[in-house]
mmCIF file of C-alpha atoms and ligand atoms in Angstrom:
data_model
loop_
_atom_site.group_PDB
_atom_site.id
_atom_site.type_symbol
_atom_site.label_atom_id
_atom_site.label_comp_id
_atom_site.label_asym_id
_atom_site.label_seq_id
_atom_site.Cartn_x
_atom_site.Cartn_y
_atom_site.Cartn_z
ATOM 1 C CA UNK A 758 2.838 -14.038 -4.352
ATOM 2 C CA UNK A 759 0.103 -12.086 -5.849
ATOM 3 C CA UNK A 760 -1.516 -13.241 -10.079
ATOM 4 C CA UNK A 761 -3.664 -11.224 -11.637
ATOM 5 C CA UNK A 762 -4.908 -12.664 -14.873
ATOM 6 C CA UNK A 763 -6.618 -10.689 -17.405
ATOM 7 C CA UNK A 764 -8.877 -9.429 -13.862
ATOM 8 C CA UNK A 765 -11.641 -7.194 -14.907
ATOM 9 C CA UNK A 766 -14.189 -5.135 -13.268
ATOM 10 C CA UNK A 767 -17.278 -3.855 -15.096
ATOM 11 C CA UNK A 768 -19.724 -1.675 -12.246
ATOM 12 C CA UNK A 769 -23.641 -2.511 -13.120
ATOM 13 C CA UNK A 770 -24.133 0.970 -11.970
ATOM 14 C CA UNK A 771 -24.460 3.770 -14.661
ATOM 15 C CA UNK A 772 -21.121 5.485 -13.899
ATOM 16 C CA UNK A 773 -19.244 2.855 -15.649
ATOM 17 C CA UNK A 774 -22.175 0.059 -16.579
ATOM 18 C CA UNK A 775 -22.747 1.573 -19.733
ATOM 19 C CA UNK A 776 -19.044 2.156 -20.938
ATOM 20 C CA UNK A 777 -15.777 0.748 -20.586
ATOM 21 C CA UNK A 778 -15.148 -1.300 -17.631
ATOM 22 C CA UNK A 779 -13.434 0.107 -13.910
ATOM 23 C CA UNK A 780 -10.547 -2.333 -14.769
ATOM 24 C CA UNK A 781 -9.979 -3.966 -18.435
ATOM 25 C CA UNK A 782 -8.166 -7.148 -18.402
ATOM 26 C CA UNK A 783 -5.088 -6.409 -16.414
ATOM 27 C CA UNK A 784 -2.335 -9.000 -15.937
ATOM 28 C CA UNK A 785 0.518 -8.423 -13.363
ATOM 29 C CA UNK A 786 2.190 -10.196 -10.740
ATOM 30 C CA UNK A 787 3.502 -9.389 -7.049
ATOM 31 C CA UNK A 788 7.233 -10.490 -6.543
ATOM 32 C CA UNK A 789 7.602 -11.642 -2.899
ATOM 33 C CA UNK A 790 9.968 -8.980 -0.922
ATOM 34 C CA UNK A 791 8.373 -6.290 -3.689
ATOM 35 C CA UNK A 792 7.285 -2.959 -3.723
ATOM 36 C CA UNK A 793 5.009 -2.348 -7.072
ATOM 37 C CA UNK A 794 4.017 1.099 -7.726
ATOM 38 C CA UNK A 795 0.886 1.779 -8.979
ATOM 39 C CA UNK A 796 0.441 5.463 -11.119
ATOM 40 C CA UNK A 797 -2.489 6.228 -12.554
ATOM 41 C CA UNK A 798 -4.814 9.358 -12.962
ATOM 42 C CA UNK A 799 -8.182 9.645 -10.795
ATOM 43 C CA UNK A 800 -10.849 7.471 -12.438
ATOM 44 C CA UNK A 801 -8.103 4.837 -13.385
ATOM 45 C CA UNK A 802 -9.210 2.420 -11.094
ATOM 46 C CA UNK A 803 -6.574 2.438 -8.755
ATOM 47 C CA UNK A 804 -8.813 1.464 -6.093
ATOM 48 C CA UNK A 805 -10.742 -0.797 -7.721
ATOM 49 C CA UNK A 806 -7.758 -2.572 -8.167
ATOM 50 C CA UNK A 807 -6.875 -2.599 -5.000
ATOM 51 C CA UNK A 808 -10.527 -3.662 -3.408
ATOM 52 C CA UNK A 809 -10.236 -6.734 -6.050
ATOM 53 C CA UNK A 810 -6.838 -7.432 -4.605
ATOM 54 C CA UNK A 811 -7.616 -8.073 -1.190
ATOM 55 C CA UNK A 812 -11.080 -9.383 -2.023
ATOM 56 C CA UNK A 813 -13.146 -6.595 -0.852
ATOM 57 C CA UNK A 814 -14.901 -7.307 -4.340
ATOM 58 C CA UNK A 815 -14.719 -10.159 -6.957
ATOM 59 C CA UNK A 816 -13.617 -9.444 -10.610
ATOM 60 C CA UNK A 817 -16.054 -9.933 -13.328
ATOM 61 C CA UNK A 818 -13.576 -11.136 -15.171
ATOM 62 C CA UNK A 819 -10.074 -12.868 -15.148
ATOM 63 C CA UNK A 820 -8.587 -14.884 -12.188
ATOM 64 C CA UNK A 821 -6.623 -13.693 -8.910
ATOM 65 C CA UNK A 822 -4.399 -16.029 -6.827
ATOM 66 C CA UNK A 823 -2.338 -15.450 -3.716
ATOM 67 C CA UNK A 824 -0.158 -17.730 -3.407
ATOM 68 C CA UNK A 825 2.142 -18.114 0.391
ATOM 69 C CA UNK A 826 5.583 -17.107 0.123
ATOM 70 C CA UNK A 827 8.010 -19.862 -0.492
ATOM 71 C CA UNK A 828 9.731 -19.403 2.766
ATOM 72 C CA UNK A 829 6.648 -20.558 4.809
ATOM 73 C CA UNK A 830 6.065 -23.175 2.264
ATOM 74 C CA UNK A 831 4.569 -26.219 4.392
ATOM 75 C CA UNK A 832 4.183 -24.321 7.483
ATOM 76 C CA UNK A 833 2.303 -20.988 6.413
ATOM 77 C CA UNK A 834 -1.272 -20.727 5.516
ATOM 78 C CA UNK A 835 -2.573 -21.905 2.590
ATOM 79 C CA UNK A 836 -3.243 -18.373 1.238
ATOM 80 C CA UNK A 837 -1.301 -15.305 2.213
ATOM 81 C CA UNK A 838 -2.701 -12.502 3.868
ATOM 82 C CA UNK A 839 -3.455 -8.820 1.933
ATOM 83 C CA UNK A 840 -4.469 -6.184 3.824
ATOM 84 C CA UNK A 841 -5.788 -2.317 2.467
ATOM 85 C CA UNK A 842 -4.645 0.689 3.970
ATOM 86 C CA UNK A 843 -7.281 3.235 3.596
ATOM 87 C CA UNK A 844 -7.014 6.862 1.672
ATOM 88 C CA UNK A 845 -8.237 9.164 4.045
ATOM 89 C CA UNK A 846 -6.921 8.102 7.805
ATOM 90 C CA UNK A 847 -9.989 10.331 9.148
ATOM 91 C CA UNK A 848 -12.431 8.117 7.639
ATOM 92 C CA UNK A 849 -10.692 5.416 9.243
ATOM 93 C CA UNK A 850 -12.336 5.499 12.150
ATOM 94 C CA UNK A 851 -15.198 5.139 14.183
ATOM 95 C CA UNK A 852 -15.206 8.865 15.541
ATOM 96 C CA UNK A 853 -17.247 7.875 18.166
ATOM 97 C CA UNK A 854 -14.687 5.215 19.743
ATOM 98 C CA UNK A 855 -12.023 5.083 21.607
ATOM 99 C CA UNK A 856 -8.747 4.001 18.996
ATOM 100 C CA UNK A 857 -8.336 0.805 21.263
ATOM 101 C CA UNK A 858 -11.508 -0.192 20.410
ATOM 102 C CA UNK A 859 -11.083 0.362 16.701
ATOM 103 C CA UNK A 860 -8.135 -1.922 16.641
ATOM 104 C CA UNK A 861 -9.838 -5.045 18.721
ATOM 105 C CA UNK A 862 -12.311 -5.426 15.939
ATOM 106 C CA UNK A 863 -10.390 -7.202 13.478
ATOM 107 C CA UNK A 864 -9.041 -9.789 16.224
ATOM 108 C CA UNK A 865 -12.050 -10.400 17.981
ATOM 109 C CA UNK A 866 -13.402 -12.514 15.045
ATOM 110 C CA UNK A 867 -10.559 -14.867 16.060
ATOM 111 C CA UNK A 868 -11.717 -16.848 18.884
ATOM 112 C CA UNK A 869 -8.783 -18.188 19.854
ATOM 113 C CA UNK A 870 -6.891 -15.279 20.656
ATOM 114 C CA UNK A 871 -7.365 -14.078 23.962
ATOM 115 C CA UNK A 872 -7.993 -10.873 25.797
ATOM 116 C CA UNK A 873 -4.888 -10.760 26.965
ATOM 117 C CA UNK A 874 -3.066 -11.622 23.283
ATOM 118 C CA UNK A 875 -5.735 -8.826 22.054
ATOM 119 C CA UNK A 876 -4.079 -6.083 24.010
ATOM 120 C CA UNK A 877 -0.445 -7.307 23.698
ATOM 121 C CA UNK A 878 -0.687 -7.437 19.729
ATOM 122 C CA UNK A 879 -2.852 -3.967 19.720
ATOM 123 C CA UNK A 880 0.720 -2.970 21.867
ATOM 124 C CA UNK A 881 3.123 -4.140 20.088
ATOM 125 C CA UNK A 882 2.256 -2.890 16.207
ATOM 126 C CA UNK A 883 1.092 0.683 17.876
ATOM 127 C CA UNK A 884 5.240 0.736 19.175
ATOM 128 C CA UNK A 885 6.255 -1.231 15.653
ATOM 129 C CA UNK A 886 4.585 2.123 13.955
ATOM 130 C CA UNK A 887 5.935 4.446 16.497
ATOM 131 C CA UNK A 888 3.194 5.972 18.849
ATOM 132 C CA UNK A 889 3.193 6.032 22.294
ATOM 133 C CA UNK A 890 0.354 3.188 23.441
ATOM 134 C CA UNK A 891 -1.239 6.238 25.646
ATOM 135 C CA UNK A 892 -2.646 7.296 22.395
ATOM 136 C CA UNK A 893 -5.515 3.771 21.868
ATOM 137 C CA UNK A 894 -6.808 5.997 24.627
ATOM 138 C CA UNK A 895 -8.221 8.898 22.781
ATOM 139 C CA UNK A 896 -10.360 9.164 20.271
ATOM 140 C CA UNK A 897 -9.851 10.134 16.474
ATOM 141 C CA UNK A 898 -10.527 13.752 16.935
ATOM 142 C CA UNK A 899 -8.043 13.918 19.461
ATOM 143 C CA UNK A 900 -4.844 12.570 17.028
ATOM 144 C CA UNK A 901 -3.066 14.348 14.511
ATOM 145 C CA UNK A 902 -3.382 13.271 10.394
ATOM 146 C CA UNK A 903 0.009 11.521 10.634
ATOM 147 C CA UNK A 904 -1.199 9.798 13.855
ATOM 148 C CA UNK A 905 -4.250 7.872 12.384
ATOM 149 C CA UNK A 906 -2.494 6.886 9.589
ATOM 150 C CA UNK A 907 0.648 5.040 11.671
ATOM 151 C CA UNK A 908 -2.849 3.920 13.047
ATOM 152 C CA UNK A 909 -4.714 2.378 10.095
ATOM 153 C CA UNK A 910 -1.110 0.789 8.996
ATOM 154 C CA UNK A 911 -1.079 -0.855 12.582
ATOM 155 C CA UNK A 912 -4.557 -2.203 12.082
ATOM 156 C CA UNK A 913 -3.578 -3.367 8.736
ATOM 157 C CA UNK A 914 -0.457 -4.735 10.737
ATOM 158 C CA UNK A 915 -2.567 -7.197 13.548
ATOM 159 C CA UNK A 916 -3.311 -9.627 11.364
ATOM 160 C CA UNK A 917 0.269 -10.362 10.167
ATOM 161 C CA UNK A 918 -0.325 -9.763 6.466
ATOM 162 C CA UNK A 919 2.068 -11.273 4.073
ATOM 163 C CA UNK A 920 1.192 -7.963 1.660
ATOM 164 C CA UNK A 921 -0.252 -4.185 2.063
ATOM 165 C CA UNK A 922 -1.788 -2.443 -0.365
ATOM 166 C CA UNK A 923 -0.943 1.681 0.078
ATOM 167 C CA UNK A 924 -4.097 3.151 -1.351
ATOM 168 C CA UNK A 925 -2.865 6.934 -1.792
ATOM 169 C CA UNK A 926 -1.737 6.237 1.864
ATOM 170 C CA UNK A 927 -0.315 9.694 2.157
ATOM 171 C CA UNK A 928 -1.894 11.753 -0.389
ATOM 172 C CA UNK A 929 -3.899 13.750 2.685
ATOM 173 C CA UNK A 930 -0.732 14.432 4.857
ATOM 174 C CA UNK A 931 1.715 17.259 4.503
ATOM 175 C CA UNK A 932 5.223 16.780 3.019
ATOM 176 C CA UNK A 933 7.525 16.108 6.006
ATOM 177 C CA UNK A 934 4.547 13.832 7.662
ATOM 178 C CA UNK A 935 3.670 12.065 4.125
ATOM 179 C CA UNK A 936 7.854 11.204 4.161
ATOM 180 C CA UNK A 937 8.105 10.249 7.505
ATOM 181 C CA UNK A 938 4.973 7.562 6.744
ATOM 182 C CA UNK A 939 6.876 6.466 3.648
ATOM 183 C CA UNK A 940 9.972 5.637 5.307
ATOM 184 C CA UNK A 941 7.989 3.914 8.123
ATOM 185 C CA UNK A 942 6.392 1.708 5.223
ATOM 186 C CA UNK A 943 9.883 1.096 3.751
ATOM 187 C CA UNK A 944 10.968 0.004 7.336
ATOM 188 C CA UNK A 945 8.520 -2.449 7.821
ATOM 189 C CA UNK A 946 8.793 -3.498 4.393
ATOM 190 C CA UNK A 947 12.871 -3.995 5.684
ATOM 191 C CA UNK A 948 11.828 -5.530 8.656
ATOM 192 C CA UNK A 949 8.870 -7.536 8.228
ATOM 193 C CA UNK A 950 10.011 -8.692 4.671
ATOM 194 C CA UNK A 951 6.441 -7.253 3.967
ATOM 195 C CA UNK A 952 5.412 -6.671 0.359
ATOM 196 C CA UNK A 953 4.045 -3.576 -0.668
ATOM 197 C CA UNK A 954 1.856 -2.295 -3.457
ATOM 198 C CA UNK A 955 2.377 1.466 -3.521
ATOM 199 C CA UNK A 956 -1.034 3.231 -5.044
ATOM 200 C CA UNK A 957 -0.658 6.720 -6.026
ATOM 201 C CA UNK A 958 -1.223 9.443 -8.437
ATOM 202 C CA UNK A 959 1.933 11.017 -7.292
ATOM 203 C CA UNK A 960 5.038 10.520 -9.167
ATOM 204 C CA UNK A 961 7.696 11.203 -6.554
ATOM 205 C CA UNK A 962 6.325 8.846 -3.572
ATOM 206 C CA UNK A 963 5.768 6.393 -6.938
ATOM 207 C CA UNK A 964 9.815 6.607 -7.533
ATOM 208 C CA UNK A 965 10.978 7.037 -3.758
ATOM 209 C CA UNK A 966 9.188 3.655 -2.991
ATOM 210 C CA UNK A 967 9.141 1.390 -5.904
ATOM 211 C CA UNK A 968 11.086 -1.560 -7.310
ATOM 212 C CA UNK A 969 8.925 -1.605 -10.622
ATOM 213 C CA UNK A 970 5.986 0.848 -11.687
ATOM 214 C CA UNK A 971 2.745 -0.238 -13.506
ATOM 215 C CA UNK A 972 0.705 2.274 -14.840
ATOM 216 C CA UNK A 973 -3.209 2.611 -15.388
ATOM 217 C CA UNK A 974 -4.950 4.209 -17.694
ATOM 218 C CA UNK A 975 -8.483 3.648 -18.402
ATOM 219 C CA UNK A 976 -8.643 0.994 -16.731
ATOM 220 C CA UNK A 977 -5.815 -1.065 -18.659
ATOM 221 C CA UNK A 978 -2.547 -2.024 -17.475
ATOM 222 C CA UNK A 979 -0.480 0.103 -20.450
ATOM 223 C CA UNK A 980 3.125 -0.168 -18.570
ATOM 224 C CA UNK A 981 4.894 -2.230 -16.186
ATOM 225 C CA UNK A 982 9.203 -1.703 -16.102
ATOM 226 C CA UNK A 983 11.284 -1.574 -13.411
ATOM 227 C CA UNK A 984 11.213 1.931 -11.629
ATOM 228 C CA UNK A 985 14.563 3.457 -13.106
ATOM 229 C CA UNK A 986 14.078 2.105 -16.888
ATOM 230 C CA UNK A 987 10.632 4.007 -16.439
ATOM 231 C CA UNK A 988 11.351 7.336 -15.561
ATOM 232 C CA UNK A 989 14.467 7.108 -17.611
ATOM 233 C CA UNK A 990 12.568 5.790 -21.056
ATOM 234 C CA UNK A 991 8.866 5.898 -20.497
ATOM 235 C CA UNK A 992 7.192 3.667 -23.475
ATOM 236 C CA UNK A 993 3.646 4.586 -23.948
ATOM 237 C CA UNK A 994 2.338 7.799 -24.697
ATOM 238 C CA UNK A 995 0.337 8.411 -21.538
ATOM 239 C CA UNK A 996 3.367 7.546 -19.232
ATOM 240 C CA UNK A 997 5.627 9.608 -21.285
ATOM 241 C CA UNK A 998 2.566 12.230 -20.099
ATOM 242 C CA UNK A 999 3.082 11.805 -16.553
ATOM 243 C CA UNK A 1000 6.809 11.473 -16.098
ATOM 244 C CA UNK A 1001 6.651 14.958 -18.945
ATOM 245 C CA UNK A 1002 4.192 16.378 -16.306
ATOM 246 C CA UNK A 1003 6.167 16.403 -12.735
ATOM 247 C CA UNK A 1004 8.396 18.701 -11.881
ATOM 248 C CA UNK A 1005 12.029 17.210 -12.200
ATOM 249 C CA UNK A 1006 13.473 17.045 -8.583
ATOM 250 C CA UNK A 1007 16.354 15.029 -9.228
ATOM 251 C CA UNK A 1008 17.587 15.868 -12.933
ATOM 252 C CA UNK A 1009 18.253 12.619 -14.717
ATOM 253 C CA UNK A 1010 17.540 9.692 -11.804
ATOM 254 C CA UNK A 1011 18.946 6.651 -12.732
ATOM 255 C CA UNK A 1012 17.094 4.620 -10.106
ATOM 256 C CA UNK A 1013 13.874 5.302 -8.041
ATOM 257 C CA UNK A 1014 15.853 6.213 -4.911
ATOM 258 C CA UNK A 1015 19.229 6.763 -5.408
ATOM 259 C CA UNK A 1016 19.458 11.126 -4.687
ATOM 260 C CA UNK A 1017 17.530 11.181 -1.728
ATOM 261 C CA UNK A 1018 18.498 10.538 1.773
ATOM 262 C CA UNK A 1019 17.987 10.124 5.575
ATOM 263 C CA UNK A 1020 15.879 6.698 4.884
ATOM 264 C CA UNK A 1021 16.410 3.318 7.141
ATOM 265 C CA UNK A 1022 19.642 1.261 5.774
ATOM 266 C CA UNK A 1023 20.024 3.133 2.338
ATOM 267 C CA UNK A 1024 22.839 0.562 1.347
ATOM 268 C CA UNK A 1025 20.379 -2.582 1.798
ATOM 269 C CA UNK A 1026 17.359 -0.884 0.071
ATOM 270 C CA UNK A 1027 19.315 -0.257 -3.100
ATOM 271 C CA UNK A 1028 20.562 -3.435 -3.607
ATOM 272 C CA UNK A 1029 17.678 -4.807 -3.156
ATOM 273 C CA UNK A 1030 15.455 -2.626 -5.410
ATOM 274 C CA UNK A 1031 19.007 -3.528 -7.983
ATOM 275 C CA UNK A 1032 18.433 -6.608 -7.622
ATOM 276 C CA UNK A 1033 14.849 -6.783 -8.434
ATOM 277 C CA UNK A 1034 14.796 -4.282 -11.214
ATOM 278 C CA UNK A 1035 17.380 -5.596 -13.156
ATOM 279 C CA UNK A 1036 15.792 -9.468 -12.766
HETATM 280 N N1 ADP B 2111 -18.794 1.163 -6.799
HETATM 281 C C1 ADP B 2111 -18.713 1.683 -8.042
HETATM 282 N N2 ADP B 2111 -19.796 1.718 -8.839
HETATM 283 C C2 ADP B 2111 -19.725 2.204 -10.094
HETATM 284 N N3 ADP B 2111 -18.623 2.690 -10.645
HETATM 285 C C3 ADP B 2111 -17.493 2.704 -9.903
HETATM 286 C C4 ADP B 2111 -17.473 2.199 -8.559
HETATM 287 N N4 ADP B 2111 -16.211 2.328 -8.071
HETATM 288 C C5 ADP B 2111 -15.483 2.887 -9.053
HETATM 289 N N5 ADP B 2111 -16.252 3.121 -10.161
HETATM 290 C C6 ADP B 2111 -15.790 3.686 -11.426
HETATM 291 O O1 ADP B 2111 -14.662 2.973 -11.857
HETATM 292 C C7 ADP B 2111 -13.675 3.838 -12.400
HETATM 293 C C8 ADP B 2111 -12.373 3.707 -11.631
HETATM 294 O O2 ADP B 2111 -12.541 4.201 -10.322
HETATM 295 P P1 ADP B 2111 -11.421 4.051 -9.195
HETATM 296 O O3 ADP B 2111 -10.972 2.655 -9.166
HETATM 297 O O4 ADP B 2111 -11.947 4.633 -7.942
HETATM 298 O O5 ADP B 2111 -10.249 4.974 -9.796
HETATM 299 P P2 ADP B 2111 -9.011 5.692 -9.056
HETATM 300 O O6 ADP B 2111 -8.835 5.079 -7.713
HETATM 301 O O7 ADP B 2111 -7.865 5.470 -9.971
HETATM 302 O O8 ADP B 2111 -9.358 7.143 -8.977
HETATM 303 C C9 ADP B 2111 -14.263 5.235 -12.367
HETATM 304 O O9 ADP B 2111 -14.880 5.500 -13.602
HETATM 305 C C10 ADP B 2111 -15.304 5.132 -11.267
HETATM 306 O O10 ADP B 2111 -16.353 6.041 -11.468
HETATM 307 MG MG1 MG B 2112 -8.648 5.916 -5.775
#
């Protein structure tokens, strides 16, 4: 769905300008139906990745292509959609407005959808991520952490993307919340046949999520395997670092997911994340 050829990103400024580029000629793909995992230190360029991805910025180097999902070959748009889901949910957001107005700004570019369409769509993905639609009433300040960030992923949700991109989606939330937005993610990801691209310094929501784990470091792409072969037999030095680093939960995991619980249709997730990490 998503090719990313030798993409690099070199910053004029003099945090980066003078030295090695933000990202250094990374290569990797996005399987449709697939969650990639994205580990990497701060400074990695996570998020410049992910700004390149959905075209928030253009590479300096190397080629990106989004190409529609098979399934809506002939019908579907000529390009699929990627939307970003932002770090901190209280930067979000306009403090100053009312959530219902936050969400009608990416649809009212679209003149053909109406007022009336507006309102029903702003509905509809508020209930898809849970909330009660009372809430597009209040402002920012008034909603919890785990509130505006079901929030931002219904905003990223209005304009039907085809792919999200997780930026550290739940690094700022507590441990039960941070869960309970993973699991939503893995829902929609169920539901929606949505893929995801999981970015995070954390190895645990990095296993919990992902079908296959790339890892950044310096900028380069320096490990891609699927998520159990990873943490099982980490190849290059710094991943063997990071998997050596966190605390073993779950001694000897054989697959991202397969010790935890309580997640939406446990059966259905695991074959699927079989099926992809063993193709
Ligand atoms: N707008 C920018 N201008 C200059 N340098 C930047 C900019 N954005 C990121 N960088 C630099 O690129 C590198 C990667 O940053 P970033 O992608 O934010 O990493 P991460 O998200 O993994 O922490 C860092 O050295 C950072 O200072
Ligand atoms: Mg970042």
């Amino acid at each position: 769905m998503l090719a990313l050829d030798g993409v690099s990103k070199r910053f004029p400024s003099t945090r980066s300008g003078g030295g090695r580029p933000a990202l250094d000629g990374v290569s990797i793909d996005l399987r449709e139906g697939e969650i990639l995992g994205v580990l990497g230190q701060s400074g990695s360029g996570k998020s410049t990745l992910a700004r390149l991805i959905v075209g928030l910025e253009a590479p300096t180097g190397g080629s990106i292509t989004r190409t529609p999902p098979t399934t809506k070959a002939g019908t579907g748009p000529a390009a699929i959609t990627v939307q970003l889901v932002f770090q901190e949910p209280y930067d979000s957001f306009d403090p100053r407005m009312k959530l219902r107005t936050s969400l009608e700004a990416p649809l009212l570019q679209y003149r053909h959808i109406t007022a009336e369409e507006r309102s029903e769509r702003i509905r509809d993905v508020v209930q898809e991520v849970e909330l009660d639609p009372a809430l597009l009433d209040r402002y920012p300040g008034q909603c919890s952490g785990g509130q505006l960030q079901r929030l931002t992923i219904a905003r990223a949700l209005l304009l039907k993307p085809e792919v999200l991109i997780c930026d550290e989606a739940s690094s700022a939330l507590d441990a039960l919340t941070q869960r309970k937005i993973l699991d939503l993610l893995l829902r929609l990801h169920q539901d929606r046949g949505l893929s995801l691209v999981m970015i995070s310094h954390d190895l645990d929501v990095i296993r919990y999520m992902s079908h296959r784990v790339a890892v950044l470091y310096q900028g380069a792409l320096v490990e891609l395997a699927p998520t159990g072969d990873f943490f099982a037999n980490p190849r290059h030095e710094h991943s063997k670092q990071l998997v050596a680093a966190a605390v073993p939960l779950h001694p000897g995991p054989s697959s991202g997911r397969d010790s935890e619980t309580n997640r939406p249709q446990p059966s259905a997730m695991l074959n699927r994340a079989d099926t992809l990490a063993t193709s």
